[in-house]
């Protein structure tokens, strides 16, 4: 209950910000990663990562397979801890608080940081139940409020018109692209501040991909988005900043236009011109 | 030359096809063998017992006179035993499975426990009878009552249930629980709302199959000293009882004394088979319903 009303106000304020004065203000850092190292038992998967993610921007992470993109993005909401034997050093400050030292409850963090996965993963439940899952586990029970959340979230994920007449049907009956947008709606329903997306379009056809890309551009007005993608055109189309990773290290991190048109590092250039990876 | 080679290859092809059909017949015959033996057994039992089944047979009490004897006592006994077996196995079985699969740290101790549970599933049922005799009948001094029989049979099927419930939980796709954790759900919320509902059909199927195993078991009950005498109908957990397989066992034993007892045993087998058939059908229906949904 309280999260909803609170967040509404916040969203409105943000909207005003982006249209008028935010350009002149100091941009807020949402995630500040300092000297992050991560091991899967013996594998040193992330090496001395230093990154700043700015509010209301789309940050894209690119790099060859196995370079640690998923690992990094899963560290940001601590999902990586589900793998046994993971160890980290360094800090990741989320809005000023280090999330790696357990001072913040992991459930709390994941309520503020939503995640969309590579493969659409709706629950084997109705579309309605999928979207209300998050609000319900956080204690919202009132039917009218849930109805409102469902409509807002599905509209936010640009799928309301396609599913509004069949909210009570199983989400498995939707196409892959529709499922992914329902998953995005499900994520919006917990009203996160940040959305993490791990190759959200890699399982989708070109038209669904385009729809999700349009959606991401829309979402960035309200949310901070970090997206992993294998598709460099996609990174170029939708992101403000781009991170290029290689073998667990950040090779280059800059404005997207800059990174693609004028890469500073030879390895970045090789990668984006398709010479390896 | 070219032609020869083609012919050669053709020969090889024929040989392979022949081999294929030979194997096919072997597999078909093995299947047929099982089916035929089963059919003969069932037909024999039906011929012997069917005539003896009527409402009276099902609803009367036991009697030494073959034409007056009924199996109501055994049916009630079996039902009462189920009243013990179902909750005990479900709670302990699913509980252990959840702990082993979702909470405990994967390591040496975990795999040691799992191996032993799997081994327990293969221990002969008579050993469970001895355990039940020692623990429940003598140590707890329950006597050969419903509770003792039920707990013994529960122990017997518990390993089967734990293993099948663990498999059911493991089969729930990881991406579902990931989605739930990703939204800030706690472990328990994820288990209760996502993992258990998804695993429930398989868990139910597994427990119904375990249950039908318990219903059909005779050996542990003979060890417990379950009688097939003229005892009153069991009315609670602490009453003495007899069960359908025990009834079959004693009638078969005594059929050398009274020939009709063989027919009574056959008739009881038909009833027991019917109950097992119904249980298994329920398991299959649940499974199919679940598969359709996916
Ligand atoms: N669960 C795990 N256990 C052990 N090692 C892992 C695990 N997951 C990933 N790794 C290793 O960590 C490294 C980084 O993997 P990660 O999945 O982050 O790569 P990625 O950049 O997302 O690759 P892709 O583009 O193929 O998704 C790889 O060397 C991988 O083998
Ligand atoms: Mg990945």
Coordinates of C-alpha atoms and ligand atoms in Angstrom, one line a residue:
Chain A
X1 CA 0.0 0.0 0.0
X2 CA 2.5 2.5 1.1
X3 CA 5.0 1.7 -1.5
X4 CA 2.5 2.4 -4.2
X5 CA 1.4 5.9 -3.2
X6 CA 4.9 6.9 -2.3
X7 CA 6.3 5.9 -5.6
X8 CA 3.6 7.6 -7.6
X9 CA 4.7 10.9 -6.3
X10 CA 8.3 10.1 -6.9
X11 CA 7.6 9.1 -10.5
X12 CA 5.8 12.4 -11.2
X13 CA 8.7 14.4 -9.8
X14 CA 11.1 12.4 -11.9
X15 CA 9.1 13.1 -15.0
X16 CA 9.2 16.8 -14.4
X17 CA 12.9 16.5 -13.8
X18 CA 13.7 14.9 -17.1
X19 CA 11.7 17.5 -19.1
X20 CA 13.0 20.6 -17.5
X21 CA 15.9 20.9 -15.2
X22 CA 17.6 17.6 -14.7
X23 CA 20.1 18.3 -17.4
X24 CA 21.6 21.1 -15.5
X25 CA 21.6 19.2 -12.2
X26 CA 24.3 16.9 -11.0
X27 CA 23.3 13.4 -12.3
X28 CA 22.7 10.9 -9.4
X29 CA 24.8 7.8 -9.2
X30 CA 22.6 4.8 -8.5
X31 CA 25.3 2.1 -8.5
X32 CA 28.9 2.8 -7.6
X33 CA 31.0 -0.3 -8.1
X34 CA 34.5 -0.1 -6.6
X35 CA 37.3 -2.7 -7.1
X36 CA 34.8 -5.5 -7.4
X37 CA 36.3 -9.0 -7.7
X38 CA 34.2 -12.2 -7.9
X39 CA 35.1 -15.8 -7.8
X40 CA 33.0 -18.9 -8.6
X41 CA 35.0 -21.3 -6.4
X42 CA 38.2 -21.2 -8.5
X43 CA 37.1 -19.2 -11.5
X44 CA 38.0 -15.5 -11.2
X45 CA 35.0 -14.2 -13.1
X46 CA 35.1 -10.4 -12.3
X47 CA 38.4 -8.5 -12.0
X48 CA 38.7 -5.1 -10.4
X49 CA 35.5 -3.7 -11.8
X50 CA 34.9 0.0 -11.4
X51 CA 31.7 1.5 -12.7
X52 CA 29.2 4.2 -12.1
X53 CA 25.6 3.8 -13.2
X54 CA 23.6 7.0 -13.5
X55 CA 19.9 7.5 -12.7
X56 CA 17.4 7.4 -15.6
X57 CA 20.0 6.2 -18.1
X58 CA 20.3 3.0 -20.0
X59 CA 23.6 1.4 -19.4
X60 CA 24.4 -1.4 -21.9
X61 CA 27.0 -4.1 -21.2
X62 CA 28.5 -5.8 -24.2
X63 CA 31.3 -8.3 -24.6
X64 CA 32.0 -11.8 -25.9
X65 CA 30.4 -14.9 -24.3
X66 CA 31.8 -15.8 -20.9
X67 CA 33.3 -12.3 -20.2
X68 CA 31.2 -11.9 -17.0
X69 CA 28.3 -9.8 -18.2
X70 CA 25.6 -11.9 -16.5
X71 CA 27.8 -12.4 -13.5
X72 CA 28.1 -8.6 -13.0
X73 CA 24.5 -7.9 -13.5
X74 CA 23.5 -10.6 -11.1
X75 CA 25.8 -9.2 -8.5
X76 CA 23.9 -6.0 -8.7
X77 CA 20.8 -7.7 -7.1
X78 CA 22.9 -10.4 -5.4
X79 CA 21.2 -13.1 -7.4
X80 CA 24.7 -14.4 -8.0
X81 CA 24.7 -15.6 -4.4
X82 CA 22.3 -18.4 -5.3
X83 CA 25.3 -20.1 -6.9
X84 CA 27.1 -22.0 -4.1
X85 CA 30.8 -21.1 -3.5
X86 CA 30.6 -17.5 -4.8
X87 CA 33.0 -15.0 -3.1
X88 CA 33.4 -11.3 -3.6
X89 CA 35.7 -8.5 -2.6
X90 CA 35.3 -4.7 -3.1
X91 CA 32.1 -2.7 -2.8
X92 CA 29.0 -2.0 -4.7
X93 CA 27.2 1.1 -3.3
X94 CA 23.5 1.2 -4.2
X95 CA 22.3 4.7 -3.5
X96 CA 25.2 5.1 -1.1
X97 CA 24.8 1.8 0.8
X98 CA 27.2 -1.1 0.2
X99 CA 25.1 -4.1 -0.8
X100 CA 27.9 -6.6 -0.4
X101 CA 28.3 -6.4 3.3
X102 CA 24.8 -7.5 4.3
X103 CA 23.9 -4.2 5.8
X104 CA 20.9 -4.1 3.4
X105 CA 18.5 -7.0 3.4
X106 CA 18.7 -8.8 0.1
X107 CA 14.9 -8.9 -0.2
X108 CA 14.8 -5.2 0.3
X109 CA 17.4 -4.7 -2.4
X110 CA 15.5 -6.9 -4.9
X111 CA 12.3 -5.0 -4.2
X112 CA 14.1 -1.8 -5.4
X113 CA 16.0 -3.5 -8.2
X114 CA 13.9 -5.6 -10.6
X115 CA 15.3 -8.1 -13.0
X116 CA 14.2 -9.4 -16.5
X117 CA 15.8 -12.6 -17.6
X118 CA 17.2 -13.8 -20.9
X119 CA 14.5 -16.4 -21.4
X120 CA 10.9 -15.2 -20.7
X121 CA 10.1 -16.9 -17.4
X122 CA 6.5 -16.2 -16.5
X123 CA 5.0 -18.3 -13.7
X124 CA 2.7 -21.1 -14.8
X125 CA -0.2 -19.0 -13.6
X126 CA -2.6 -16.5 -15.1
X127 CA -1.4 -13.2 -16.5
X128 CA -3.1 -11.4 -13.6
X129 CA -1.4 -13.6 -11.0
X130 CA 1.9 -13.2 -12.6
X131 CA 1.7 -9.4 -12.3
X132 CA 0.3 -9.4 -8.8
X133 CA 2.9 -11.9 -7.5
X134 CA 5.4 -9.2 -6.4
X135 CA 2.8 -6.8 -4.8
X136 CA 1.2 -9.8 -3.0
X137 CA 4.5 -11.1 -1.5
X138 CA 5.0 -7.6 -0.2
X139 CA 1.7 -7.6 1.5
X140 CA -0.7 -5.9 -0.8
X141 CA -4.1 -7.7 -0.6
X142 CA -6.7 -5.1 -1.6
X143 CA -8.4 -6.3 -4.9
X144 CA -9.0 -2.8 -6.2
X145 CA -5.4 -1.8 -5.6
X146 CA -4.1 -5.0 -7.3
X147 CA -6.4 -4.4 -10.3
X148 CA -4.9 -0.9 -10.6
X149 CA -1.3 -2.2 -10.3
X150 CA -2.1 -4.9 -13.0
X151 CA -3.4 -2.3 -15.5
X152 CA -0.6 0.2 -14.8
X153 CA 2.1 -2.4 -15.1
X154 CA 0.8 -4.0 -18.2
X155 CA 0.3 -0.6 -19.8
X156 CA 3.8 0.3 -18.7
X157 CA 5.1 -2.8 -20.4
X158 CA 3.1 -1.9 -23.6
X159 CA 1.1 -5.1 -23.5
X160 CA -2.1 -4.0 -21.9
X161 CA -4.1 -3.9 -25.1
X162 CA -3.0 -7.3 -26.2
X163 CA -3.9 -9.1 -23.0
X164 CA -6.6 -7.0 -21.3
X165 CA -9.4 -9.4 -22.3
X166 CA -7.6 -12.5 -21.1
X167 CA -6.0 -11.5 -17.8
X168 CA -7.2 -14.8 -16.3
X169 CA -5.6 -17.0 -18.9
X170 CA -2.4 -18.8 -18.3
X171 CA 0.7 -16.7 -19.3
X172 CA 2.1 -19.8 -21.0
X173 CA -0.4 -19.3 -23.8
X174 CA 1.2 -16.1 -24.9
X175 CA 3.9 -15.7 -27.6
X176 CA 7.5 -15.4 -26.5
X177 CA 7.6 -11.7 -27.0
X178 CA 4.3 -11.2 -25.2
X179 CA 5.6 -13.4 -22.3
X180 CA 8.7 -11.3 -22.0
X181 CA 6.6 -8.1 -21.9
X182 CA 4.4 -9.7 -19.2
X183 CA 7.7 -10.5 -17.3
X184 CA 8.6 -6.8 -17.7
X185 CA 5.2 -5.8 -16.4
X186 CA 5.6 -8.3 -13.5
X187 CA 8.9 -6.5 -12.7
X188 CA 7.3 -3.0 -12.9
X189 CA 4.6 -4.1 -10.5
X190 CA 7.0 -4.1 -7.6
X191 CA 7.8 -0.5 -8.6
X192 CA 11.6 -0.8 -8.7
X193 CA 14.0 2.1 -9.2
X194 CA 16.4 0.0 -11.3
X195 CA 15.6 -2.7 -13.9
X196 CA 18.3 -5.2 -14.7
X197 CA 17.9 -7.0 -18.0
X198 CA 20.1 -9.9 -19.1
X199 CA 19.8 -10.3 -22.9
X200 CA 16.0 -9.7 -22.7
X201 CA 15.5 -10.0 -26.4
X202 CA 17.8 -12.8 -27.3
X203 CA 15.0 -15.3 -27.4
X204 CA 12.6 -13.0 -29.3
X205 CA 11.9 -12.5 -33.0
X206 CA 12.8 -9.2 -34.6
X207 CA 9.4 -7.6 -34.3
X208 CA 9.1 -8.5 -30.6
X209 CA 12.6 -7.3 -30.1
X210 CA 11.7 -3.9 -31.6
X211 CA 8.7 -3.6 -29.3
X212 CA 10.8 -4.4 -26.3
X213 CA 13.4 -1.9 -27.4
X214 CA 10.8 0.8 -27.8
X215 CA 9.6 -0.1 -24.4
X216 CA 13.1 0.2 -22.9
X217 CA 13.4 3.7 -24.3
X218 CA 10.1 4.6 -22.8
X219 CA 10.9 3.0 -19.4
X220 CA 14.1 5.0 -19.0
X221 CA 12.1 8.1 -18.3
X222 CA 11.1 6.5 -15.0
X223 CA 13.7 3.9 -14.3
X224 CA 17.4 3.3 -14.4
X225 CA 18.1 0.4 -16.7
X226 CA 21.1 -1.8 -17.0
X227 CA 21.0 -4.1 -20.0
X228 CA 23.3 -6.9 -21.1
X229 CA 23.2 -7.5 -24.8
X230 CA 25.0 -9.5 -27.5
X231 CA 23.6 -7.2 -30.1
X232 CA 25.8 -4.2 -30.7
X233 CA 23.2 -2.4 -32.8
X234 CA 20.8 -2.8 -30.0
X235 CA 23.3 -1.3 -27.5
X236 CA 23.8 1.6 -29.9
X237 CA 20.1 2.1 -30.5
X238 CA 18.9 2.2 -26.9
X239 CA 21.7 2.9 -24.5
X240 CA 23.2 6.2 -23.2
X241 CA 26.4 4.6 -21.9
X242 CA 28.1 1.4 -22.9
X243 CA 30.4 -0.9 -21.0
X244 CA 32.7 -3.2 -22.9
X245 CA 33.9 -6.2 -20.9
X246 CA 36.5 -8.8 -21.7
X247 CA 37.7 -11.7 -19.6
X248 CA 36.1 -10.4 -16.5
X249 CA 37.5 -6.9 -16.8
X250 CA 35.9 -3.6 -17.9
X251 CA 37.9 -2.6 -20.9
X252 CA 36.1 0.6 -21.8
X253 CA 33.2 2.5 -20.3
X254 CA 31.9 5.7 -22.0
X255 CA 29.0 7.4 -23.7
X256 CA 27.5 5.0 -26.3
X257 CA 28.1 7.3 -29.3
X258 CA 31.7 7.8 -28.2
X259 CA 32.3 4.1 -27.6
X260 CA 31.0 3.0 -31.0
X261 CA 32.3 5.8 -33.1
X262 CA 35.6 6.5 -31.4
X263 CA 36.7 3.6 -29.2
X264 CA 39.8 4.4 -27.1
X265 CA 40.9 0.9 -26.6
X266 CA 42.2 -1.3 -29.4
X267 CA 40.3 -4.3 -28.0
X268 CA 37.0 -2.4 -28.1
X269 CA 37.6 -1.4 -31.6
X270 CA 38.4 -5.0 -32.6
X271 CA 35.3 -6.2 -30.9
X272 CA 32.8 -3.7 -32.3
X273 CA 34.3 -4.1 -35.8
X274 CA 33.7 -7.8 -35.5
X275 CA 37.3 -8.9 -35.5
X276 CA 36.8 -11.2 -32.6
X277 CA 34.2 -12.4 -30.0
Chain B
X1 CA 32.3 -51.0 -60.7
X2 CA 30.1 -48.2 -59.4
X3 CA 27.1 -50.5 -59.8
X4 CA 28.8 -53.1 -57.7
X5 CA 29.5 -50.7 -54.9
X6 CA 25.9 -49.5 -54.9
X7 CA 24.8 -53.1 -54.6
X8 CA 27.2 -53.8 -51.8
X9 CA 25.8 -50.9 -49.9
X10 CA 22.3 -52.1 -50.6
X11 CA 23.2 -55.5 -49.1
X12 CA 24.5 -53.7 -46.0
X13 CA 21.3 -51.8 -45.8
X14 CA 19.2 -55.0 -46.0
X15 CA 21.3 -56.5 -43.2
X16 CA 20.7 -53.5 -41.0
X17 CA 17.0 -53.5 -41.7
X18 CA 16.8 -57.2 -40.9
X19 CA 18.7 -56.6 -37.6
X20 CA 16.3 -53.8 -36.9
X21 CA 13.2 -56.0 -37.3
X22 CA 14.7 -58.8 -35.2
X23 CA 15.3 -56.5 -32.3
X24 CA 11.9 -55.1 -32.7
X25 CA 10.4 -58.6 -32.4
X26 CA 12.5 -59.3 -29.3
X27 CA 11.3 -56.2 -27.6
X28 CA 7.7 -56.9 -28.7
X29 CA 7.9 -60.4 -27.3
X30 CA 9.2 -59.3 -23.9
X31 CA 6.4 -56.8 -23.6
X32 CA 3.9 -59.5 -24.7
X33 CA 5.4 -62.0 -22.1
X34 CA 4.7 -59.6 -19.2
X35 CA 1.2 -58.8 -20.5
X36 CA 0.3 -62.4 -21.0
X37 CA 1.4 -63.5 -17.6
X38 CA -0.4 -60.6 -16.0
X39 CA -3.5 -61.4 -18.0
X40 CA -3.4 -65.1 -17.0
X41 CA -3.1 -64.2 -13.3
X42 CA -5.9 -61.7 -13.4
X43 CA -8.2 -64.0 -15.4
X44 CA -7.6 -66.9 -12.9
X45 CA -8.3 -64.6 -10.0
X46 CA -11.4 -63.3 -11.6
X47 CA -12.7 -66.8 -12.5
X48 CA -12.1 -68.0 -8.9
X49 CA -13.3 -65.0 -7.1
X50 CA -15.8 -63.0 -9.1
X51 CA -18.8 -65.1 -8.3
X52 CA -18.1 -64.6 -4.6
X53 CA -18.2 -60.9 -4.7
X54 CA -21.4 -59.3 -3.8
X55 CA -22.5 -56.5 -1.5
X56 CA -22.8 -59.0 1.3
X57 CA -19.2 -60.1 0.9
X58 CA -18.0 -56.6 1.1
X59 CA -20.2 -55.5 4.0
X60 CA -20.2 -58.6 6.3
X61 CA -17.8 -59.4 9.0
X62 CA -15.4 -62.3 9.0
X63 CA -16.8 -65.8 9.5
X64 CA -15.5 -69.4 9.5
X65 CA -18.3 -70.3 7.3
X66 CA -17.1 -69.5 3.8
X67 CA -20.5 -68.5 2.4
X68 CA -21.1 -66.1 5.2
X69 CA -17.7 -64.5 5.4
X70 CA -17.1 -60.9 4.5
X71 CA -14.2 -58.5 4.4
X72 CA -15.7 -55.4 5.9
X73 CA -13.2 -55.7 8.8
X74 CA -10.2 -55.9 6.5
X75 CA -11.4 -53.0 4.4
X76 CA -11.9 -50.9 7.5
X77 CA -8.5 -52.0 8.8
X78 CA -6.8 -51.0 5.6
X79 CA -8.6 -47.6 5.6
X80 CA -7.6 -46.9 9.2
X81 CA -4.0 -47.8 8.5
X82 CA -4.2 -45.2 5.6
X83 CA -5.4 -42.6 8.1
X84 CA -2.0 -43.1 9.8
X85 CA 0.2 -43.6 6.7
X86 CA -1.0 -40.6 4.6
X87 CA -0.4 -37.7 7.0
X88 CA 2.8 -39.3 8.5
X89 CA 4.4 -39.9 5.1
X90 CA 3.3 -36.7 3.5
X91 CA 4.4 -34.4 6.4
X92 CA 7.7 -36.2 7.1
X93 CA 8.4 -37.2 3.5
X94 CA 7.7 -33.8 1.8
X95 CA 9.3 -32.0 4.8
X96 CA 12.5 -34.0 4.5
X97 CA 12.5 -33.6 0.7
X98 CA 12.2 -29.8 1.0
X99 CA 14.9 -29.7 3.6
X100 CA 17.3 -31.9 1.6
X101 CA 16.6 -30.3 -1.7
X102 CA 16.2 -26.6 -0.9
X103 CA 17.7 -25.8 2.5
X104 CA 20.6 -28.1 3.4
X105 CA 24.0 -27.2 2.1
X106 CA 25.1 -29.5 -0.8
X107 CA 28.1 -31.4 0.4
X108 CA 29.3 -34.7 1.7
X109 CA 26.9 -35.1 4.6
X110 CA 24.0 -34.3 2.2
X111 CA 25.0 -36.9 -0.3
X112 CA 25.7 -39.4 2.5
X113 CA 22.1 -38.9 3.7
X114 CA 20.7 -39.1 0.2
X115 CA 22.5 -42.3 -0.6
X116 CA 21.2 -43.9 2.6
X117 CA 17.7 -42.8 1.9
X118 CA 17.9 -44.4 -1.5
X119 CA 19.3 -47.5 0.0
X120 CA 16.5 -47.6 2.6
X121 CA 14.0 -47.7 -0.3
X122 CA 15.5 -51.0 -1.3
X123 CA 15.5 -52.7 2.1
X124 CA 13.2 -55.7 2.1
X125 CA 9.8 -54.9 3.7
X126 CA 10.1 -57.7 6.2
X127 CA 13.0 -55.8 7.8
X128 CA 10.6 -52.9 8.3
X129 CA 8.2 -55.3 10.0
X130 CA 10.9 -56.3 12.4
X131 CA 11.7 -52.6 13.1
X132 CA 8.0 -51.9 13.7
X133 CA 7.7 -54.9 16.0
X134 CA 10.6 -53.7 18.0
X135 CA 9.9 -50.0 18.1
X136 CA 6.1 -49.7 18.0
X137 CA 4.7 -53.0 19.2
X138 CA 7.2 -53.7 22.0
X139 CA 9.2 -50.6 22.9
X140 CA 6.3 -48.2 22.7
X141 CA 4.1 -51.0 23.9
X142 CA 1.3 -50.2 21.5
X143 CA 0.5 -53.9 20.7
X144 CA -0.5 -54.9 17.2
X145 CA -2.9 -52.0 16.7
X146 CA -3.7 -49.7 13.8
X147 CA -1.2 -47.1 14.9
X148 CA 1.7 -49.6 15.1
X149 CA 0.8 -51.1 11.7
X150 CA 0.4 -47.6 10.1
X151 CA 3.6 -46.3 11.5
X152 CA 5.5 -49.4 10.2
X153 CA 4.0 -49.1 6.8
X154 CA 4.7 -45.3 6.8
X155 CA 8.4 -46.1 7.6
X156 CA 8.4 -48.6 4.7
X157 CA 7.2 -46.1 2.1
X158 CA 8.9 -43.0 3.5
X159 CA 12.1 -43.4 1.6
X160 CA 10.2 -43.9 -1.7
X161 CA 8.2 -40.8 -1.0
X162 CA 11.3 -38.7 0.0
X163 CA 13.1 -39.7 -3.2
X164 CA 10.2 -39.0 -5.4
X165 CA 9.4 -35.7 -3.7
X166 CA 13.0 -34.7 -4.1
X167 CA 12.9 -35.5 -7.8
X168 CA 9.7 -33.5 -8.1
X169 CA 11.2 -30.5 -6.4
X170 CA 14.4 -30.8 -8.5
X171 CA 12.3 -30.8 -11.6
X172 CA 10.8 -27.4 -11.0
X173 CA 12.7 -25.2 -13.4
X174 CA 15.2 -22.9 -11.7
X175 CA 14.1 -19.9 -13.7
X176 CA 10.8 -19.9 -11.9
X177 CA 12.4 -19.6 -8.4
X178 CA 14.9 -17.1 -9.8
X179 CA 12.0 -14.9 -11.0
X180 CA 10.5 -15.1 -7.5
X181 CA 13.8 -14.3 -5.7
X182 CA 14.4 -11.5 -8.2
X183 CA 11.2 -9.8 -6.9
X184 CA 12.4 -9.8 -3.4
X185 CA 10.5 -12.9 -2.2
X186 CA 11.9 -14.8 0.7
X187 CA 13.0 -18.4 0.4
X188 CA 9.8 -19.6 2.2
X189 CA 7.6 -17.4 0.0
X190 CA 9.3 -18.9 -3.1
X191 CA 8.9 -22.4 -1.8
X192 CA 5.3 -22.0 -0.8
X193 CA 4.0 -20.0 -3.8
X194 CA 6.2 -21.2 -6.7
X195 CA 8.1 -24.4 -6.0
X196 CA 5.6 -26.4 -4.1
X197 CA 2.6 -25.7 -6.4
X198 CA 4.8 -26.6 -9.4
X199 CA 6.0 -29.8 -7.8
X200 CA 2.7 -30.7 -6.3
X201 CA 1.3 -32.9 -9.1
X202 CA 4.4 -35.0 -9.2
X203 CA 4.5 -35.2 -5.4
X204 CA 0.9 -36.3 -5.3
X205 CA 1.5 -38.9 -8.0
X206 CA 4.5 -40.2 -6.0
X207 CA 2.6 -40.4 -2.8
X208 CA -0.3 -42.2 -4.3
X209 CA 2.1 -44.8 -5.7
X210 CA 3.8 -45.1 -2.4
X211 CA 0.4 -45.4 -0.8
X212 CA -0.6 -48.3 -3.0
X213 CA 2.6 -50.0 -2.1
X214 CA 1.7 -49.6 1.6
X215 CA -1.8 -51.0 1.0
X216 CA -0.5 -54.1 -0.7
X217 CA 2.2 -55.0 1.8
X218 CA 1.8 -58.2 3.7
X219 CA 5.2 -59.2 5.1
X220 CA 5.7 -56.4 7.6
X221 CA 2.1 -57.0 8.9
X222 CA 2.7 -60.7 9.4
X223 CA 5.8 -59.9 11.4
X224 CA 3.8 -57.5 13.6
X225 CA 1.4 -60.4 14.3
X226 CA -1.6 -58.8 12.7
X227 CA -4.4 -61.4 13.1
X228 CA -7.2 -62.4 10.8
X229 CA -9.4 -63.6 13.5
X230 CA -12.9 -62.8 14.5
X231 CA -12.1 -59.4 15.9
X232 CA -14.5 -56.4 16.2
X233 CA -14.3 -53.7 13.5
X234 CA -11.5 -51.3 14.3
X235 CA -12.9 -47.9 15.4
X236 CA -9.8 -46.0 16.3
X237 CA -6.0 -45.9 16.1
X238 CA -5.5 -48.1 19.1
X239 CA -7.8 -50.9 18.1
X240 CA -6.5 -54.2 16.8
X241 CA -7.2 -54.7 13.1
X242 CA -6.6 -56.8 10.1
X243 CA -6.0 -55.6 6.6
X244 CA -6.8 -56.8 3.1
X245 CA -3.5 -58.4 2.2
X246 CA -3.5 -60.2 5.6
X247 CA -6.9 -61.6 4.9
X248 CA -5.7 -62.8 1.5
X249 CA -2.7 -64.4 3.2
X250 CA -4.6 -66.3 5.8
X251 CA -7.4 -67.5 3.5
X252 CA -4.8 -68.8 1.1
X253 CA -3.0 -70.5 3.9
X254 CA -6.1 -72.2 5.1
X255 CA -7.5 -73.1 1.7
X256 CA -6.1 -76.6 2.2
X257 CA -8.6 -77.0 5.1
X258 CA -11.6 -75.3 3.5
X259 CA -11.5 -75.3 -0.3
X260 CA -13.8 -72.2 -0.6
X261 CA -11.3 -70.1 1.2
X262 CA -9.3 -70.0 -2.1
X263 CA -12.3 -68.4 -3.7
X264 CA -12.6 -66.0 -0.8
X265 CA -8.9 -65.1 -1.2
X266 CA -9.4 -64.6 -4.9
X267 CA -12.4 -62.4 -4.3
X268 CA -10.4 -60.3 -1.8
X269 CA -7.6 -60.0 -4.3
X270 CA -10.1 -58.6 -6.9
X271 CA -11.2 -56.0 -4.3
X272 CA -7.6 -55.1 -3.5
X273 CA -6.7 -54.8 -7.2
X274 CA -9.7 -52.6 -7.7
X275 CA -8.6 -50.2 -5.0
X276 CA -5.0 -50.1 -6.3
X277 CA -6.4 -49.6 -9.8
X278 CA -8.5 -46.7 -8.7
X279 CA -5.5 -45.2 -6.8
X280 CA -3.2 -45.5 -9.8
X281 CA -5.8 -44.0 -12.1
X282 CA -6.0 -41.0 -9.9
X283 CA -2.2 -40.7 -10.1
X284 CA -2.4 -40.9 -13.9
X285 CA -5.2 -38.4 -14.1
X286 CA -3.2 -35.9 -12.0
X287 CA -0.1 -36.4 -14.1
X288 CA -1.9 -35.9 -17.4
X289 CA -3.7 -32.9 -16.2
X290 CA -0.4 -31.4 -15.1
X291 CA 1.3 -32.3 -18.4
X292 CA -1.5 -30.6 -20.4
X293 CA -1.0 -27.4 -18.5
X294 CA 2.6 -27.3 -19.6
Ligands
LIG1 N1 27.3 -20.9 -11.9 C1 28.6 -20.8 -12.3 N2 29.5 -21.6 -11.7 C2 30.8 -21.5 -12.1 N3 31.3 -20.7 -13.0 C3 30.4 -19.9 -13.7 C4 29.0 -19.9 -13.3 N4 28.4 -19.0 -14.1 C5 29.3 -18.5 -14.9 N5 30.5 -19.0 -14.6 C6 31.8 -18.6 -15.3 O1 32.0 -17.2 -15.1 C7 32.4 -16.6 -16.3 C8 31.5 -15.5 -16.7 O2 30.2 -16.1 -17.0 P1 29.0 -15.2 -17.4 O3 27.8 -16.1 -17.4 O4 28.9 -14.0 -16.5 O5 29.3 -14.7 -18.8 P2 28.5 -13.9 -19.9 O6 29.3 -12.7 -20.2 O7 27.1 -13.6 -19.3 O8 28.4 -14.8 -21.1 P3 27.2 -15.0 -22.1 O9 27.3 -13.9 -23.1 O10 27.5 -16.3 -22.8 O11 25.9 -15.1 -21.4 C9 32.5 -17.7 -17.3 O12 33.9 -18.1 -17.4 C10 31.7 -18.8 -16.7 O13 32.2 -20.1 -17.1
LIG2 MG1 25.1 -14.2 -19.9

